[in-house]
Amino acid sequence: LKTIWGLGGLQTKPQETKFYPNMATTLDTSSIRLLNPVKHGSTARRVCCTAVKASNSRFLRKHILELAPYTPIVPFDVLSERLGRPTEEIIKLDANENPYGPPPEVGDALSSLQFPHIYPDPESRALRRMLADDCGVPMDNLLVGCGADELIDLLMRVVLDPNDVIINTPPTFGMYAFDCAVNGGRCIDVPRLDSPSFAIDIEGIERAVQENNPKIVFLTSPNNPDGSLLPSSALDRLLNLPVLVVLDEAYIEFSNPGTSRIGDVLKHDNLIVLRTFSKRAALAGLRIGYGAFPKGVIEYLWRAKQPYNVSVAAELAACAALSNPGYLKTVKDLLIKERERLFGVLLECSFLTPYPSAANFILCRSVQVFTLIRFMRTSFPSHRRVEGRDAFELKEILAAEGIMVRHYMSPASISGCIRVSVGKPEHTDALRQVLSKI
């Protein structure tokens, strides 16, 4: 499989699959390559990879030998070296990071860290008490992890037996399918409806649950990569199914107040809600997230989790961030305001169609041929027409000018799209200047 740097996703290979009809089509360029579909008519997937096996690979679990590695976003310093630009001249709009950074209290707390030589509190009690006040959920229902990603993996380790099924709704966050493969499960795709709505196919999910007896349905609201919100009525309907429903609210703070469903974990024994400090509090580099879980599930997560999974520094930083809600609100409001301005800038481009978003990013489709001009640091003549170029070409043009965005080749519903994170006003200005020359 070809490794494509900077995709921040799974390596891909198109596969012909058959969907649960929302009466969608016949081809799925899956975010994950297919291996031995369980039965005709399903879109069950395992992540797989072609590799030369070493002699000692016989010691490894068989499904791990077939696992394709996750390709993360290129680190900042490596990116700087590749682009030949200092980090301060690179505008990172490819990973939905918060450009304003955390509240000043975070830096103060980290600089006065007293006991780095002592193991952290395995129950993250100080942070869970603050979170209980912040989100209105008792701390007994809250679990903190090394990013929400750890909690996704932990949940699957606790819930999935080999070959157990999860329901996935692509295009969406790639870690659900990846962690399912790591844990020896099967992933059934029920694709979302076409743009611009990207709505989940509720009837398709219900059929998939009836036919495959899955353990978990993963939903994201706002959804990554398109920014669409899950209607409350849709969640309520799916909560009637005999399955755990995991609602990932990583970007919920950027949507309208009152859209979170985290408080409903107390009302439903099959609802789990995940959150992160990466976006709202700009702590992506410290890796800290949390989840609200029903009592019957969280007891076993406590038993299975690593005892010292959240570092002293991460918990201290999260507590410090929560101590300044005014800063968090100000930054959130700035990003929401800039999101509207960024949408207008993208809408001005004749070759882009942006989709409305309730998150801190905007997905847009590349819809026309565009022109390269003399600002490119190549030998291309001015105003050369570039026929048939796609979102990857646009990503490369922007990268040459120090602006990083995310592009997609799969699944098919977002092939030819780019995702642009919301930055500061000056970042939008720089993007507009480059786009105006294309």
Tab-separated table of C-alpha atoms in Angstrom:
chain	number	residue	atom	x	y	z
A	1	LEU	CA	0.000	0.000	0.000
A	2	LYS	CA	1.225	3.469	-0.795
A	3	THR	CA	2.007	5.720	2.132
A	4	ILE	CA	0.812	9.280	1.596
A	5	TRP	CA	2.294	11.692	4.099
A	6	GLY	CA	0.038	14.128	5.844
A	7	LEU	CA	-3.261	12.355	5.239
A	8	GLY	CA	-3.759	11.723	8.926
A	9	GLY	CA	-5.857	8.674	8.107
A	10	LEU	CA	-5.762	5.050	7.143
A	11	GLN	CA	-3.999	3.867	4.042
A	12	THR	CA	-6.561	3.122	1.413
A	13	LYS	CA	-7.517	0.802	-1.383
A	14	PRO	CA	-10.805	1.092	-3.289
A	15	GLN	CA	-13.100	-1.891	-2.947
A	16	GLU	CA	-16.410	-2.809	-4.482
A	17	THR	CA	-18.936	-3.308	-1.711
A	18	LYS	CA	-22.662	-3.472	-1.316
A	19	PHE	CA	-24.356	-1.084	1.096
A	20	TYR	CA	-27.347	-1.174	3.326
A	21	PRO	CA	-29.361	0.961	0.955
A	22	ASN	CA	-30.256	4.478	1.750
A	23	MET	CA	-30.446	3.651	-1.660
A	24	ALA	CA	-27.017	4.675	-2.336
A	25	THR	CA	-24.790	3.388	-4.908
A	26	THR	CA	-22.517	0.511	-5.594
A	27	LEU	CA	-18.957	1.640	-5.011
A	28	ASP	CA	-17.321	2.466	-1.700
A	29	THR	CA	-13.765	3.718	-1.714
A	30	SER	CA	-13.523	2.575	1.870
A	31	SER	CA	-11.458	4.395	4.413
A	32	ILE	CA	-10.181	0.918	5.197
A	33	ARG	CA	-9.341	-1.897	2.840
A	34	LEU	CA	-11.644	-4.912	2.810
A	35	LEU	CA	-10.557	-8.345	3.932
A	36	ASN	CA	-12.878	-11.344	3.652
A	37	PRO	CA	-16.315	-9.728	3.917
A	38	VAL	CA	-18.420	-11.749	6.315
A	39	LYS	CA	-21.245	-12.302	3.903
A	40	HIS	CA	-22.547	-11.012	0.618
A	41	GLY	CA	-24.434	-7.781	1.051
A	42	SER	CA	-22.575	-6.511	4.092
A	43	THR	CA	-19.758	-4.026	4.289
A	44	ALA	CA	-17.872	-5.757	7.054
A	45	ARG	CA	-14.241	-4.752	7.038
A	46	ARG	CA	-10.944	-5.591	8.585
A	47	VAL	CA	-7.961	-3.337	8.191
A	48	CYS	CA	-5.261	-5.154	6.304
A	49	CYS	CA	-1.853	-4.515	4.893
A	50	THR	CA	0.481	-6.300	2.501
A	51	ALA	CA	3.919	-6.705	4.051
A	52	VAL	CA	6.895	-9.050	4.060
A	53	LYS	CA	6.597	-11.129	7.223
A	54	ALA	CA	9.693	-11.569	9.364
A	55	SER	CA	10.561	-14.990	10.695
A	56	ASN	CA	9.496	-14.015	14.205
A	57	SER	CA	6.079	-12.820	13.018
A	58	ARG	CA	4.717	-16.230	13.999
A	59	PHE	CA	4.576	-14.900	17.554
A	60	LEU	CA	2.142	-12.141	16.603
A	61	ARG	CA	-1.634	-12.277	16.551
A	62	LYS	CA	-2.822	-13.126	13.054
A	63	HIS	CA	-5.193	-10.185	12.670
A	64	ILE	CA	-2.405	-7.782	13.673
A	65	LEU	CA	-0.251	-9.107	10.828
A	66	GLU	CA	-2.972	-7.916	8.452
A	67	LEU	CA	-3.375	-4.490	10.058
A	68	ALA	CA	-2.669	-1.375	8.013
A	69	PRO	CA	-0.906	1.311	10.059
A	70	TYR	CA	-2.648	4.550	10.854
A	71	THR	CA	-0.960	7.443	9.052
A	72	PRO	CA	-0.940	10.471	11.354
A	73	ILE	CA	-0.492	14.120	10.524
A	74	VAL	CA	3.179	14.976	9.934
A	75	PRO	CA	4.793	16.457	13.096
A	76	PHE	CA	5.393	20.201	13.066
A	77	ASP	CA	9.205	20.015	13.079
A	78	VAL	CA	9.272	17.387	10.313
A	79	LEU	CA	6.823	19.465	8.301
A	80	SER	CA	9.054	22.506	8.743
A	81	GLU	CA	12.044	20.585	7.400
A	82	ARG	CA	10.149	19.241	4.398
A	83	LEU	CA	8.718	22.611	3.433
A	84	GLY	CA	11.930	24.464	4.101
A	85	ARG	CA	10.071	26.927	6.302
A	86	PRO	CA	10.409	27.780	9.987
A	87	THR	CA	7.460	26.597	12.055
A	88	GLU	CA	6.317	30.160	12.732
A	89	GLU	CA	5.785	30.629	8.978
A	90	ILE	CA	3.565	27.548	8.619
A	91	ILE	CA	-0.196	27.935	8.932
A	92	LYS	CA	-1.571	24.621	10.201
A	93	LEU	CA	-5.189	24.234	9.136
A	94	ASP	CA	-5.069	20.454	8.713
A	95	ALA	CA	-5.693	18.932	12.157
A	96	ASN	CA	-8.476	21.010	13.754
A	97	GLU	CA	-6.121	22.310	16.432
A	98	ASN	CA	-7.003	25.410	18.434
A	99	PRO	CA	-4.648	28.193	17.241
A	100	TYR	CA	-5.175	30.386	20.308
A	101	GLY	CA	-3.560	27.962	22.709
A	102	PRO	CA	-4.728	27.145	26.232
A	103	PRO	CA	-5.581	29.631	28.993
A	104	PRO	CA	-2.535	31.294	30.621
A	105	GLU	CA	-3.241	29.342	33.802
A	106	VAL	CA	-2.077	26.202	32.005
A	107	GLY	CA	1.427	27.533	31.457
A	108	ASP	CA	1.578	28.782	35.032
A	109	ALA	CA	0.498	25.402	36.386
A	110	LEU	CA	2.965	23.438	34.286
A	111	SER	CA	5.861	25.731	35.158
A	112	SER	CA	5.246	25.151	38.859
A	113	LEU	CA	4.740	21.365	38.629
A	114	GLN	CA	5.897	20.060	42.002
A	115	PHE	CA	5.954	16.278	41.897
A	116	PRO	CA	6.799	14.965	38.417
A	117	HIS	CA	8.662	12.072	40.071
A	118	ILE	CA	5.465	10.815	41.757
A	119	TYR	CA	2.952	8.632	39.905
A	120	PRO	CA	-0.318	10.413	39.048
A	121	ASP	CA	-3.666	9.810	40.719
A	122	PRO	CA	-4.972	6.705	38.901
A	123	GLU	CA	-8.532	7.998	39.275
A	124	SER	CA	-7.869	11.615	38.177
A	125	ARG	CA	-10.098	12.719	41.059
A	126	ALA	CA	-9.309	16.435	40.980
A	127	LEU	CA	-10.143	16.662	37.286
A	128	ARG	CA	-13.264	14.514	37.523
A	129	ARG	CA	-14.632	16.745	40.306
A	130	MET	CA	-14.163	19.812	38.090
A	131	LEU	CA	-15.668	18.021	35.101
A	132	ALA	CA	-18.720	17.046	37.130
A	133	ASP	CA	-19.382	20.741	37.761
A	134	ASP	CA	-18.576	21.664	34.157
A	135	CYS	CA	-20.811	19.152	32.373
A	136	GLY	CA	-23.406	18.361	35.029
A	137	VAL	CA	-22.634	14.643	35.211
A	138	PRO	CA	-21.693	12.987	38.544
A	139	MET	CA	-18.004	12.151	38.788
A	140	ASP	CA	-18.921	8.492	39.365
A	141	ASN	CA	-20.045	8.411	35.727
A	142	LEU	CA	-16.885	10.087	34.398
A	143	LEU	CA	-13.661	8.465	33.241
A	144	VAL	CA	-10.575	10.352	32.025
A	145	GLY	CA	-8.228	9.022	29.382
A	146	CYS	CA	-5.067	9.817	27.477
A	147	GLY	CA	-7.188	11.510	24.835
A	148	ALA	CA	-10.649	10.327	23.860
A	149	ASP	CA	-8.828	7.917	21.520
A	150	GLU	CA	-7.701	5.871	24.507
A	151	LEU	CA	-11.278	5.605	25.738
A	152	ILE	CA	-12.458	4.383	22.319
A	153	ASP	CA	-9.844	1.637	22.399
A	154	LEU	CA	-10.518	0.831	26.066
A	155	LEU	CA	-14.235	0.454	25.421
A	156	MET	CA	-13.599	-1.967	22.570
A	157	ARG	CA	-11.151	-3.994	24.661
A	158	VAL	CA	-13.821	-4.366	27.333
A	159	VAL	CA	-16.815	-4.972	25.022
A	160	LEU	CA	-15.627	-6.813	21.914
A	161	ASP	CA	-14.942	-10.518	21.667
A	162	PRO	CA	-13.124	-11.665	18.506
A	163	ASN	CA	-15.307	-11.104	15.425
A	164	ASP	CA	-17.858	-9.013	17.314
A	165	VAL	CA	-19.364	-6.244	15.201
A	166	ILE	CA	-19.462	-2.472	15.431
A	167	ILE	CA	-21.525	-0.172	13.195
A	168	ASN	CA	-19.653	2.714	11.572
A	169	THR	CA	-21.120	5.624	9.574
A	170	PRO	CA	-18.530	6.873	7.078
A	171	PRO	CA	-17.356	9.392	6.267
A	172	THR	CA	-16.422	9.864	9.904
A	173	PHE	CA	-13.528	9.699	12.358
A	174	GLY	CA	-11.183	6.905	11.289
A	175	MET	CA	-10.231	5.640	14.731
A	176	TYR	CA	-13.495	3.737	15.277
A	177	ALA	CA	-12.734	1.320	12.453
A	178	PHE	CA	-9.026	1.243	13.245
A	179	ASP	CA	-9.491	0.344	16.910
A	180	CYS	CA	-12.094	-2.233	15.950
A	181	ALA	CA	-9.514	-3.919	13.718
A	182	VAL	CA	-6.836	-3.743	16.413
A	183	ASN	CA	-9.216	-5.509	18.799
A	184	GLY	CA	-10.151	-8.237	16.330
A	185	GLY	CA	-13.658	-6.986	15.639
A	186	ARG	CA	-15.616	-6.540	12.418
A	187	CYS	CA	-16.715	-3.140	11.183
A	188	ILE	CA	-19.984	-2.799	9.273
A	189	ASP	CA	-20.248	0.427	7.302
A	190	VAL	CA	-23.603	2.138	6.922
A	191	PRO	CA	-22.605	5.146	4.806
A	192	ARG	CA	-24.073	8.567	5.412
A	193	LEU	CA	-26.306	10.253	2.885
A	194	ASP	CA	-24.675	12.311	0.167
A	195	SER	CA	-23.613	15.918	0.607
A	196	PRO	CA	-24.626	18.482	1.559
A	197	SER	CA	-26.507	16.880	4.471
A	198	PHE	CA	-24.169	13.979	5.346
A	199	ALA	CA	-27.039	12.718	7.505
A	200	ILE	CA	-26.845	9.243	8.986
A	201	ASP	CA	-28.971	6.544	7.381
A	202	ILE	CA	-31.175	5.662	10.339
A	203	GLU	CA	-33.084	2.904	8.553
A	204	GLY	CA	-29.819	1.437	7.292
A	205	ILE	CA	-28.407	1.369	10.815
A	206	GLU	CA	-31.549	-0.322	12.112
A	207	ARG	CA	-31.279	-3.000	9.416
A	208	ALA	CA	-27.587	-3.501	10.116
A	209	VAL	CA	-28.285	-3.934	13.832
A	210	GLN	CA	-31.045	-6.451	13.123
A	211	GLU	CA	-28.920	-8.467	10.689
A	212	ASN	CA	-25.515	-8.366	12.408
A	213	ASN	CA	-26.202	-8.153	16.149
A	214	PRO	CA	-23.479	-5.545	16.762
A	215	LYS	CA	-22.185	-4.495	20.177
A	216	ILE	CA	-21.613	-0.783	19.427
A	217	VAL	CA	-22.819	1.952	17.086
A	218	PHE	CA	-20.402	4.886	16.769
A	219	LEU	CA	-21.796	8.346	16.013
A	220	THR	CA	-20.073	11.729	15.925
A	221	SER	CA	-21.736	15.110	16.449
A	222	PRO	CA	-20.586	17.411	14.995
A	223	ASN	CA	-19.275	14.841	12.558
A	224	ASN	CA	-15.675	14.856	11.404
A	225	PRO	CA	-14.982	15.632	8.551
A	226	ASP	CA	-18.155	17.448	7.440
A	227	GLY	CA	-19.266	19.256	10.624
A	228	SER	CA	-22.899	18.128	10.539
A	229	LEU	CA	-24.899	17.762	13.756
A	230	LEU	CA	-26.809	14.630	14.703
A	231	PRO	CA	-30.479	15.510	15.286
A	232	SER	CA	-31.711	14.648	18.772
A	233	SER	CA	-34.608	12.711	17.277
A	234	ALA	CA	-32.165	10.461	15.406
A	235	LEU	CA	-30.203	9.691	18.566
A	236	ASP	CA	-33.399	9.010	20.513
A	237	ARG	CA	-34.523	6.538	17.876
A	238	LEU	CA	-31.181	4.701	17.849
A	239	LEU	CA	-31.148	4.478	21.635
A	240	ASN	CA	-34.140	2.136	21.337
A	241	LEU	CA	-31.925	-0.441	19.621
A	242	PRO	CA	-30.290	-3.299	21.585
A	243	VAL	CA	-26.794	-1.868	21.179
A	244	LEU	CA	-24.368	0.493	22.914
A	245	VAL	CA	-24.523	3.928	21.289
A	246	VAL	CA	-21.290	5.910	21.519
A	247	LEU	CA	-21.713	9.613	20.769
A	248	ASP	CA	-18.412	11.379	20.146
A	249	GLU	CA	-18.783	15.079	21.010
A	250	ALA	CA	-15.188	16.154	20.390
A	251	TYR	CA	-16.372	19.343	18.656
A	252	ILE	CA	-19.619	19.984	20.509
A	253	GLU	CA	-18.463	23.250	22.099
A	254	PHE	CA	-18.470	24.897	18.664
A	255	SER	CA	-22.161	24.146	18.076
A	256	ASN	CA	-25.223	25.846	19.513
A	257	PRO	CA	-25.697	25.701	23.292
A	258	GLY	CA	-27.929	22.880	24.432
A	259	THR	CA	-26.961	20.454	21.654
A	260	SER	CA	-24.857	18.189	23.880
A	261	ARG	CA	-26.419	14.956	25.086
A	262	ILE	CA	-23.878	14.193	27.793
A	263	GLY	CA	-26.473	14.587	30.560
A	264	ASP	CA	-28.618	11.868	28.993
A	265	VAL	CA	-26.097	9.212	29.997
A	266	LEU	CA	-27.924	9.206	33.327
A	267	LYS	CA	-31.196	8.332	31.554
A	268	HIS	CA	-30.023	5.588	29.176
A	269	ASP	CA	-28.011	2.530	30.141
A	270	ASN	CA	-26.766	2.147	26.541
A	271	LEU	CA	-25.530	5.718	25.907
A	272	ILE	CA	-21.865	6.763	26.139
A	273	VAL	CA	-20.663	10.316	25.371
A	274	LEU	CA	-17.020	11.171	24.683
A	275	ARG	CA	-15.330	14.570	24.939
A	276	THR	CA	-11.816	16.007	24.539
A	277	PHE	CA	-9.661	18.879	25.753
A	278	SER	CA	-7.809	18.981	22.416
A	279	LYS	CA	-10.161	21.387	20.627
A	280	ARG	CA	-11.943	23.467	23.232
A	281	ALA	CA	-8.962	23.932	25.569
A	282	ALA	CA	-6.122	23.644	23.021
A	283	LEU	CA	-4.431	20.762	24.858
A	284	ALA	CA	-3.982	18.426	21.879
A	285	GLY	CA	-0.290	17.979	22.639
A	286	LEU	CA	-0.953	16.819	26.200
A	287	ARG	CA	-3.487	14.121	25.184
A	288	ILE	CA	-6.409	14.252	27.566
A	289	GLY	CA	-10.074	13.431	27.068
A	290	TYR	CA	-12.979	12.086	29.059
A	291	GLY	CA	-16.218	10.216	28.747
A	292	ALA	CA	-19.565	9.874	30.495
A	293	PHE	CA	-20.583	6.245	30.932
A	294	PRO	CA	-23.546	4.423	32.470
A	295	LYS	CA	-22.820	2.728	35.787
A	296	GLY	CA	-23.042	-0.825	34.470
A	297	VAL	CA	-20.296	-0.145	31.906
A	298	ILE	CA	-17.907	2.185	33.721
A	299	GLU	CA	-17.275	-0.342	36.505
A	300	TYR	CA	-15.550	-2.675	34.035
A	301	LEU	CA	-13.693	0.116	32.267
A	302	TRP	CA	-12.112	0.975	35.616
A	303	ARG	CA	-11.015	-2.640	35.979
A	304	ALA	CA	-9.420	-2.790	32.526
A	305	LYS	CA	-7.809	0.635	32.120
A	306	GLN	CA	-4.114	1.235	32.675
A	307	PRO	CA	-3.694	2.499	36.266
A	308	TYR	CA	-1.593	5.576	35.468
A	309	ASN	CA	-2.954	6.415	32.029
A	310	VAL	CA	-3.263	10.200	32.542
A	311	SER	CA	-0.033	12.017	33.363
A	312	VAL	CA	0.369	14.503	36.178
A	313	ALA	CA	1.046	17.241	33.623
A	314	ALA	CA	-2.059	16.436	31.550
A	315	GLU	CA	-4.415	16.416	34.535
A	316	LEU	CA	-2.889	19.590	35.934
A	317	ALA	CA	-3.244	21.350	32.570
A	318	ALA	CA	-6.872	20.271	32.170
A	319	CYS	CA	-7.765	21.490	35.657
A	320	ALA	CA	-6.043	24.801	34.971
A	321	ALA	CA	-7.952	25.202	31.696
A	322	LEU	CA	-11.287	24.574	33.409
A	323	SER	CA	-10.418	27.183	36.033
A	324	ASN	CA	-10.753	29.921	33.400
A	325	PRO	CA	-14.140	29.387	31.701
A	326	GLY	CA	-14.152	32.991	30.539
A	327	TYR	CA	-11.073	32.411	28.380
A	328	LEU	CA	-12.520	29.196	26.958
A	329	LYS	CA	-15.733	30.988	25.995
A	330	THR	CA	-13.882	33.923	24.438
A	331	VAL	CA	-11.769	31.630	22.278
A	332	LYS	CA	-14.800	29.555	21.309
A	333	ASP	CA	-16.672	32.707	20.243
A	334	LEU	CA	-13.674	33.909	18.226
A	335	LEU	CA	-13.467	30.616	16.364
A	336	ILE	CA	-17.187	30.510	15.654
A	337	LYS	CA	-17.053	34.064	14.307
A	338	GLU	CA	-14.035	33.245	12.154
A	339	ARG	CA	-15.736	30.072	10.906
A	340	GLU	CA	-18.432	32.211	9.312
A	341	ARG	CA	-15.828	34.450	7.711
A	342	LEU	CA	-13.822	31.456	6.459
A	343	PHE	CA	-16.972	29.976	4.954
A	344	GLY	CA	-17.469	33.196	3.003
A	345	VAL	CA	-13.879	33.142	1.740
A	346	LEU	CA	-14.230	29.541	0.546
A	347	LEU	CA	-17.582	30.341	-1.030
A	348	GLU	CA	-15.932	33.091	-3.087
A	349	CYS	CA	-13.740	30.501	-4.842
A	350	SER	CA	-15.280	29.340	-8.087
A	351	PHE	CA	-13.619	25.924	-7.735
A	352	LEU	CA	-14.753	25.199	-4.162
A	353	THR	CA	-18.120	24.298	-2.651
A	354	PRO	CA	-18.008	24.600	1.167
A	355	TYR	CA	-20.501	22.781	3.387
A	356	PRO	CA	-22.041	24.337	6.520
A	357	SER	CA	-20.309	23.247	9.714
A	358	ALA	CA	-21.014	23.281	13.443
A	359	ALA	CA	-17.382	22.459	14.291
A	360	ASN	CA	-14.038	24.270	14.066
A	361	PHE	CA	-13.426	23.191	10.467
A	362	ILE	CA	-15.118	23.392	7.082
A	363	LEU	CA	-15.263	20.650	4.453
A	364	CYS	CA	-15.394	21.784	0.850
A	365	ARG	CA	-15.395	20.052	-2.500
A	366	SER	CA	-13.075	20.970	-5.336
A	367	VAL	CA	-15.455	21.407	-8.257
A	368	GLN	CA	-13.584	23.031	-11.125
A	369	VAL	CA	-10.322	23.109	-12.998
A	370	PHE	CA	-7.982	25.751	-11.621
A	371	THR	CA	-4.962	27.743	-12.801
A	372	LEU	CA	-1.404	27.809	-11.510
A	373	ILE	CA	0.349	31.175	-11.718
A	374	ARG	CA	3.802	32.527	-11.139
A	375	PHE	CA	3.664	32.441	-7.338
A	376	MET	CA	4.445	28.687	-7.583
A	377	ARG	CA	8.115	28.064	-6.921
A	378	THR	CA	8.416	25.911	-10.040
A	379	SER	CA	9.051	26.429	-13.714
A	380	PHE	CA	5.342	26.403	-14.604
A	381	PRO	CA	4.557	29.270	-16.976
A	382	SER	CA	2.089	31.904	-15.801
A	383	HIS	CA	-1.614	31.037	-16.159
A	384	ARG	CA	-0.966	27.457	-17.186
A	385	ARG	CA	-4.215	25.463	-17.134
A	386	VAL	CA	-4.035	22.291	-15.066
A	387	GLU	CA	-6.689	19.917	-16.312
A	388	GLY	CA	-8.325	17.346	-14.074
A	389	ARG	CA	-6.498	18.195	-10.877
A	390	ASP	CA	-8.183	17.235	-7.615
A	391	ALA	CA	-8.115	18.149	-3.969
A	392	PHE	CA	-4.631	16.697	-3.540
A	393	GLU	CA	-3.257	19.113	-6.123
A	394	LEU	CA	-4.933	21.989	-4.316
A	395	LYS	CA	-3.474	20.780	-1.018
A	396	GLU	CA	0.002	20.751	-2.571
A	397	ILE	CA	-0.383	24.267	-3.962
A	398	LEU	CA	-1.369	25.567	-0.554
A	399	ALA	CA	1.441	23.627	1.143
A	400	ALA	CA	3.966	25.271	-1.193
A	401	GLU	CA	2.820	28.564	0.302
A	402	GLY	CA	3.067	27.248	3.867
A	403	ILE	CA	-0.654	26.597	4.377
A	404	MET	CA	-1.562	23.054	5.407
A	405	VAL	CA	-5.042	21.621	4.822
A	406	ARG	CA	-6.404	18.074	4.852
A	407	HIS	CA	-7.508	16.397	1.628
A	408	TYR	CA	-9.526	13.211	1.095
A	409	MET	CA	-9.422	10.455	-1.484
A	410	SER	CA	-11.847	8.165	0.326
A	411	PRO	CA	-14.549	7.245	0.997
A	412	ALA	CA	-16.106	8.058	-2.357
A	413	SER	CA	-18.606	10.518	-0.880
A	414	ILE	CA	-15.786	12.945	0.051
A	415	SER	CA	-13.222	12.075	-2.601
A	416	GLY	CA	-12.085	15.376	-4.063
A	417	CYS	CA	-12.711	17.295	-0.842
A	418	ILE	CA	-10.460	19.309	1.409
A	419	ARG	CA	-11.036	20.123	5.065
A	420	VAL	CA	-9.873	23.488	6.371
A	421	SER	CA	-9.546	24.104	10.101
A	422	VAL	CA	-10.699	27.455	11.440
A	423	GLY	CA	-7.718	29.596	12.362
A	424	LYS	CA	-7.129	33.182	13.376
A	425	PRO	CA	-8.223	36.064	11.114
A	426	GLU	CA	-4.693	36.436	9.762
A	427	HIS	CA	-4.719	32.764	8.777
A	428	THR	CA	-7.924	33.264	6.812
A	429	ASP	CA	-6.360	36.333	5.168
A	430	ALA	CA	-3.336	34.328	4.054
A	431	LEU	CA	-5.541	31.557	2.700
A	432	ARG	CA	-7.671	34.023	0.806
A	433	GLN	CA	-4.588	35.607	-0.765
A	434	VAL	CA	-3.325	32.274	-2.089
A	435	LEU	CA	-6.748	31.096	-3.275
A	436	SER	CA	-7.263	34.360	-5.158
A	437	LYS	CA	-4.229	33.532	-7.308
A	438	ILE	CA	-5.478	30.098	-8.359
